[in-house]
Tab-separated table of C-alpha atoms in Angstrom:
chain	number	residue	atom	x	y	z
A	1	UNK	CA	138.569	55.933	37.028
A	2	UNK	CA	136.486	57.288	33.959
A	3	UNK	CA	132.774	57.749	34.180
A	4	UNK	CA	132.393	54.695	31.891
A	5	UNK	CA	134.175	52.510	34.589
A	6	UNK	CA	132.104	53.986	37.354
A	7	UNK	CA	128.860	53.100	35.451
A	8	UNK	CA	129.913	49.764	34.791
A	9	UNK	CA	130.413	49.149	38.455
A	10	UNK	CA	127.013	50.289	39.400
A	11	UNK	CA	124.808	47.659	40.913
A	12	UNK	CA	121.720	46.597	38.751
A	13	UNK	CA	118.608	48.252	39.494
A	14	UNK	CA	116.459	46.176	41.926
A	15	UNK	CA	113.609	44.089	40.294
A	16	UNK	CA	110.374	45.840	41.311
A	17	UNK	CA	108.789	42.452	41.468
A	18	UNK	CA	111.443	41.157	43.911
A	19	UNK	CA	109.206	41.136	47.027
A	20	UNK	CA	109.960	39.914	50.614
A	21	UNK	CA	108.666	36.856	52.294
A	22	UNK	CA	105.947	38.027	54.591
A	23	UNK	CA	104.323	34.453	55.187
A	24	UNK	CA	105.554	34.551	58.850
A	25	UNK	CA	104.148	37.966	59.871
A	26	UNK	CA	101.049	38.408	62.015
A	27	UNK	CA	98.316	40.571	60.489
A	28	UNK	CA	95.803	42.306	62.593
A	29	UNK	CA	92.672	43.842	61.024
A	30	UNK	CA	91.108	46.682	63.137
A	31	UNK	CA	87.268	46.598	61.984
A	32	UNK	CA	87.607	42.863	61.359
A	33	UNK	CA	83.992	42.494	62.124
A	34	UNK	CA	82.855	44.565	59.227
A	35	UNK	CA	82.511	43.426	55.588
A	36	UNK	CA	85.642	44.655	54.251
A	37	UNK	CA	87.593	43.795	57.269
A	38	UNK	CA	86.072	40.383	57.617
A	39	UNK	CA	86.648	39.781	53.849
A	40	UNK	CA	90.308	40.634	53.929
A	41	UNK	CA	90.874	38.633	56.986
A	42	UNK	CA	89.281	35.662	55.437
A	43	UNK	CA	91.348	35.954	52.203
A	44	UNK	CA	94.727	36.283	54.067
A	45	UNK	CA	93.905	33.470	56.576
A	46	UNK	CA	92.871	31.260	53.833
A	47	UNK	CA	96.307	31.919	52.106
A	48	UNK	CA	98.077	30.857	55.190
A	49	UNK	CA	98.736	34.119	57.021
A	50	UNK	CA	98.259	34.330	60.772
A	51	UNK	CA	95.373	36.720	61.310
A	52	UNK	CA	93.862	38.504	64.227
A	53	UNK	CA	90.395	40.384	63.696
A	54	UNK	CA	89.867	43.251	66.105
A	55	UNK	CA	86.679	45.054	67.345
A	56	UNK	CA	85.974	47.540	70.000
A	57	UNK	CA	84.222	44.493	71.680
A	58	UNK	CA	86.359	41.378	72.115
A	59	UNK	CA	83.172	39.160	72.030
A	60	UNK	CA	82.415	40.367	68.729
A	61	UNK	CA	85.724	39.807	67.371
A	62	UNK	CA	85.980	36.379	68.729
A	63	UNK	CA	82.649	35.435	67.127
A	64	UNK	CA	83.744	36.787	63.846
A	65	UNK	CA	87.003	34.772	64.111
A	66	UNK	CA	85.214	31.558	64.922
A	67	UNK	CA	82.824	32.268	61.821
A	68	UNK	CA	85.921	32.845	59.514
A	69	UNK	CA	88.026	29.822	60.692
A	70	UNK	CA	91.362	28.967	59.304
A	71	UNK	CA	93.056	29.817	62.520
A	72	UNK	CA	91.784	33.348	62.836
A	73	UNK	CA	91.877	34.798	66.389
A	74	UNK	CA	89.738	37.586	67.770
A	75	UNK	CA	90.425	40.324	70.276
A	76	UNK	CA	89.596	43.870	71.141
A	77	UNK	CA	91.346	46.494	68.906
A	78	UNK	CA	94.186	47.277	71.425
A	79	UNK	CA	95.240	43.686	71.882
A	80	UNK	CA	95.009	43.177	67.929
A	81	UNK	CA	97.379	46.128	67.444
A	82	UNK	CA	99.753	45.071	70.084
A	83	UNK	CA	100.143	41.447	68.809
A	84	UNK	CA	100.282	42.163	65.066
A	85	UNK	CA	103.318	43.021	62.971
A	86	UNK	CA	101.049	44.485	60.303
A	87	UNK	CA	97.691	46.361	61.049
A	88	UNK	CA	95.035	46.764	58.442
A	89	UNK	CA	92.731	49.607	59.208
A	90	UNK	CA	89.283	48.736	57.869
A	91	UNK	CA	87.166	50.681	60.280
A	92	UNK	CA	84.215	52.887	59.049
A	93	UNK	CA	85.416	56.549	57.985
A	94	UNK	CA	83.178	58.107	60.561
A	95	UNK	CA	85.277	56.351	63.348
A	96	UNK	CA	88.576	56.494	61.735
A	97	UNK	CA	90.354	59.325	63.491
A	98	UNK	CA	88.956	58.616	66.966
A	99	UNK	CA	90.063	54.851	66.596
A	100	UNK	CA	93.530	55.592	65.484
A	101	UNK	CA	93.965	58.315	68.163
A	102	UNK	CA	93.062	55.877	70.817
A	103	UNK	CA	95.555	53.330	69.596
A	104	UNK	CA	98.572	55.530	69.107
A	105	UNK	CA	100.723	53.709	71.845
A	106	UNK	CA	99.690	50.200	70.571
A	107	UNK	CA	100.531	50.975	67.008
A	108	UNK	CA	103.853	52.624	67.856
A	109	UNK	CA	106.425	50.941	65.520
A	110	UNK	CA	103.863	48.935	63.486
A	111	UNK	CA	103.374	48.943	59.745
A	112	UNK	CA	99.887	50.267	59.419
A	113	UNK	CA	97.831	49.760	56.123
A	114	UNK	CA	95.067	52.216	55.736
A	115	UNK	CA	92.216	51.081	53.443
A	116	UNK	CA	89.490	53.392	54.509
A	117	UNK	CA	87.631	55.408	51.790
A	118	UNK	CA	86.112	58.785	52.827
A	119	UNK	CA	82.725	58.735	51.090
A	120	UNK	CA	79.357	60.445	51.312
A	121	UNK	CA	76.094	59.359	49.855
A	122	UNK	CA	72.938	61.167	48.670
A	123	UNK	CA	70.378	60.717	45.998
A	124	UNK	CA	72.937	60.785	43.266
A	125	UNK	CA	74.990	58.062	44.754
A	126	UNK	CA	78.418	57.777	46.249
A	127	UNK	CA	80.748	60.898	46.262
A	128	UNK	CA	84.273	61.403	47.659
A	129	UNK	CA	84.956	63.328	50.750
A	130	UNK	CA	88.349	65.123	51.242
A	131	UNK	CA	89.736	65.087	54.867
A	132	UNK	CA	91.455	68.083	56.248
A	133	UNK	CA	94.864	66.141	56.092
A	134	UNK	CA	94.150	65.270	52.446
A	135	UNK	CA	93.067	61.692	52.657
A	136	UNK	CA	92.490	58.944	55.214
A	137	UNK	CA	95.961	57.699	54.834
A	138	UNK	CA	97.430	61.015	55.484
A	139	UNK	CA	95.176	61.576	58.667
A	140	UNK	CA	96.320	58.240	59.865
A	141	UNK	CA	100.133	59.481	59.366
A	142	UNK	CA	99.250	62.612	61.158
A	143	UNK	CA	97.577	60.654	64.149
A	144	UNK	CA	100.464	57.907	64.327
A	145	UNK	CA	103.667	59.760	64.016
A	146	UNK	CA	105.515	56.631	65.447
A	147	UNK	CA	103.905	54.176	62.969
A	148	UNK	CA	104.965	53.420	59.459
A	149	UNK	CA	101.857	54.200	57.641
A	150	UNK	CA	100.983	53.055	54.047
A	151	UNK	CA	97.648	52.677	52.015
A	152	UNK	CA	96.123	49.774	50.077
A	153	UNK	CA	93.185	47.438	49.603
A	154	UNK	CA	90.933	50.338	48.728
A	155	UNK	CA	89.155	48.964	45.750
A	156	UNK	CA	88.154	45.264	46.865
A	157	UNK	CA	84.725	44.038	46.683
A	158	UNK	CA	83.511	42.843	50.237
A	159	UNK	CA	81.072	40.517	48.660
A	160	UNK	CA	83.751	38.544	46.469
A	161	UNK	CA	86.252	38.656	49.340
A	162	UNK	CA	83.679	36.909	51.699
A	163	UNK	CA	82.385	34.365	49.006
A	164	UNK	CA	83.928	30.973	49.653
A	165	UNK	CA	82.750	29.875	46.178
A	166	UNK	CA	85.280	32.575	44.618
A	167	UNK	CA	88.683	31.085	44.434
A	168	UNK	CA	90.666	34.120	42.984
A	169	UNK	CA	90.141	37.978	43.410
A	170	UNK	CA	90.886	39.240	39.787
A	171	UNK	CA	92.371	42.717	40.667
A	172	UNK	CA	95.373	44.816	41.340
A	173	UNK	CA	95.960	46.689	44.638
A	174	UNK	CA	97.368	50.102	44.597
A	175	UNK	CA	99.884	50.479	47.439
A	176	UNK	CA	101.069	53.981	48.586
A	177	UNK	CA	103.664	54.806	51.095
A	178	UNK	CA	106.771	56.804	51.852
A	179	UNK	CA	109.342	53.859	52.484
A	180	UNK	CA	110.042	51.544	49.618
A	181	UNK	CA	110.711	48.471	51.997
A	182	UNK	CA	107.296	48.932	53.777
A	183	UNK	CA	105.408	49.322	50.379
A	184	UNK	CA	107.054	46.146	49.180
A	185	UNK	CA	105.808	44.295	52.412
A	186	UNK	CA	102.357	45.361	51.590
A	187	UNK	CA	102.632	44.462	47.854
A	188	UNK	CA	103.894	41.027	48.889
A	189	UNK	CA	100.976	40.636	51.465
A	190	UNK	CA	98.458	41.525	48.673
A	191	UNK	CA	100.155	38.944	46.412
A	192	UNK	CA	99.383	36.174	48.978
A	193	UNK	CA	95.856	36.233	47.886
A	194	UNK	CA	95.326	34.197	44.628
A	195	UNK	CA	94.560	36.388	41.675
A	196	UNK	CA	95.671	39.614	43.406
A	197	UNK	CA	98.772	41.812	42.762
A	198	UNK	CA	100.188	44.755	44.873
A	199	UNK	CA	101.445	47.699	42.651
A	200	UNK	CA	103.306	50.779	43.935
A	201	UNK	CA	101.200	53.858	43.118
A	202	UNK	CA	102.949	56.683	44.847
A	203	UNK	CA	103.489	58.447	48.036
A	204	UNK	CA	100.822	59.131	50.662
A	205	UNK	CA	100.076	62.516	49.109
A	206	UNK	CA	98.583	60.614	46.301
A	207	UNK	CA	96.093	58.687	48.374
A	208	UNK	CA	93.198	60.896	48.025
A	209	UNK	CA	92.455	60.108	44.381
A	210	UNK	CA	92.992	56.303	45.074
A	211	UNK	CA	90.527	56.588	47.936
A	212	UNK	CA	88.161	58.570	45.807
A	213	UNK	CA	87.947	56.080	42.959
A	214	UNK	CA	85.982	53.768	45.009
A	215	UNK	CA	83.017	56.280	44.470
A	216	UNK	CA	83.375	55.587	40.830
A	217	UNK	CA	83.563	51.839	41.348
A	218	UNK	CA	80.424	51.981	43.222
A	219	UNK	CA	78.743	53.771	40.257
A	220	UNK	CA	80.042	50.959	37.881
A	221	UNK	CA	78.821	48.256	40.124
A	222	UNK	CA	75.333	49.693	40.313
A	223	UNK	CA	75.066	50.221	36.721
A	224	UNK	CA	76.304	46.768	35.603
A	225	UNK	CA	75.429	44.742	38.723
A	226	UNK	CA	79.026	43.813	39.054
A	227	UNK	CA	81.796	43.716	41.633
A	228	UNK	CA	84.302	45.741	39.715
A	229	UNK	CA	88.169	45.703	40.452
A	230	UNK	CA	91.228	47.144	38.799
A	231	UNK	CA	94.065	46.058	36.600
A	232	UNK	CA	97.096	48.156	35.784
A	233	UNK	CA	98.357	47.209	32.117
A	234	UNK	CA	101.905	47.124	30.859
A	235	UNK	CA	103.706	46.451	34.319
């Protein structure tokens, strides 16, 4: 067999936009009573996804779920993790490490999507923090060795996510991870929200700059009184 024959028999490259059907997966949102978590839960549930919002206090989670409607359920963080196929981490950075360390067993085997942005604030505005592990996502991966950790949903406006008058969220979602199949699941999940698209943006070692960019977007929003998002061109 010649090299030409071998090349001819190679399978065609996979279409990067050929993404899996994730409509039947249960999505849990840790920190689902906060602005970002609640907004993501609302958008995904409105798109037809089964969603459970989690909180340290089950009562708070159930109250948030009732407010969101669209079949959203509420539970404490541990039950949310156990019952979900995909778990979005939307907790405050200050409690990120302790929360995940306490849920290591419940999150084993789960696809975890970290959307936490380590930020500080002073008189000059927001600025990026760099965790010892490199990023919030890498900290999650270190704390959850039995989970499949990805990173996504960092640059979304909580105001727009929660506004029922906004029909589409005009933005791309940068998705990072180590395993292509896991990344594609998260891309497909992002694509369930009208106006949104998930775009592969590298491995977890590249998560720091993606998380850090939120500090720049906060500056944009303050200057222009906006709710800025991102679009990746030519893909």
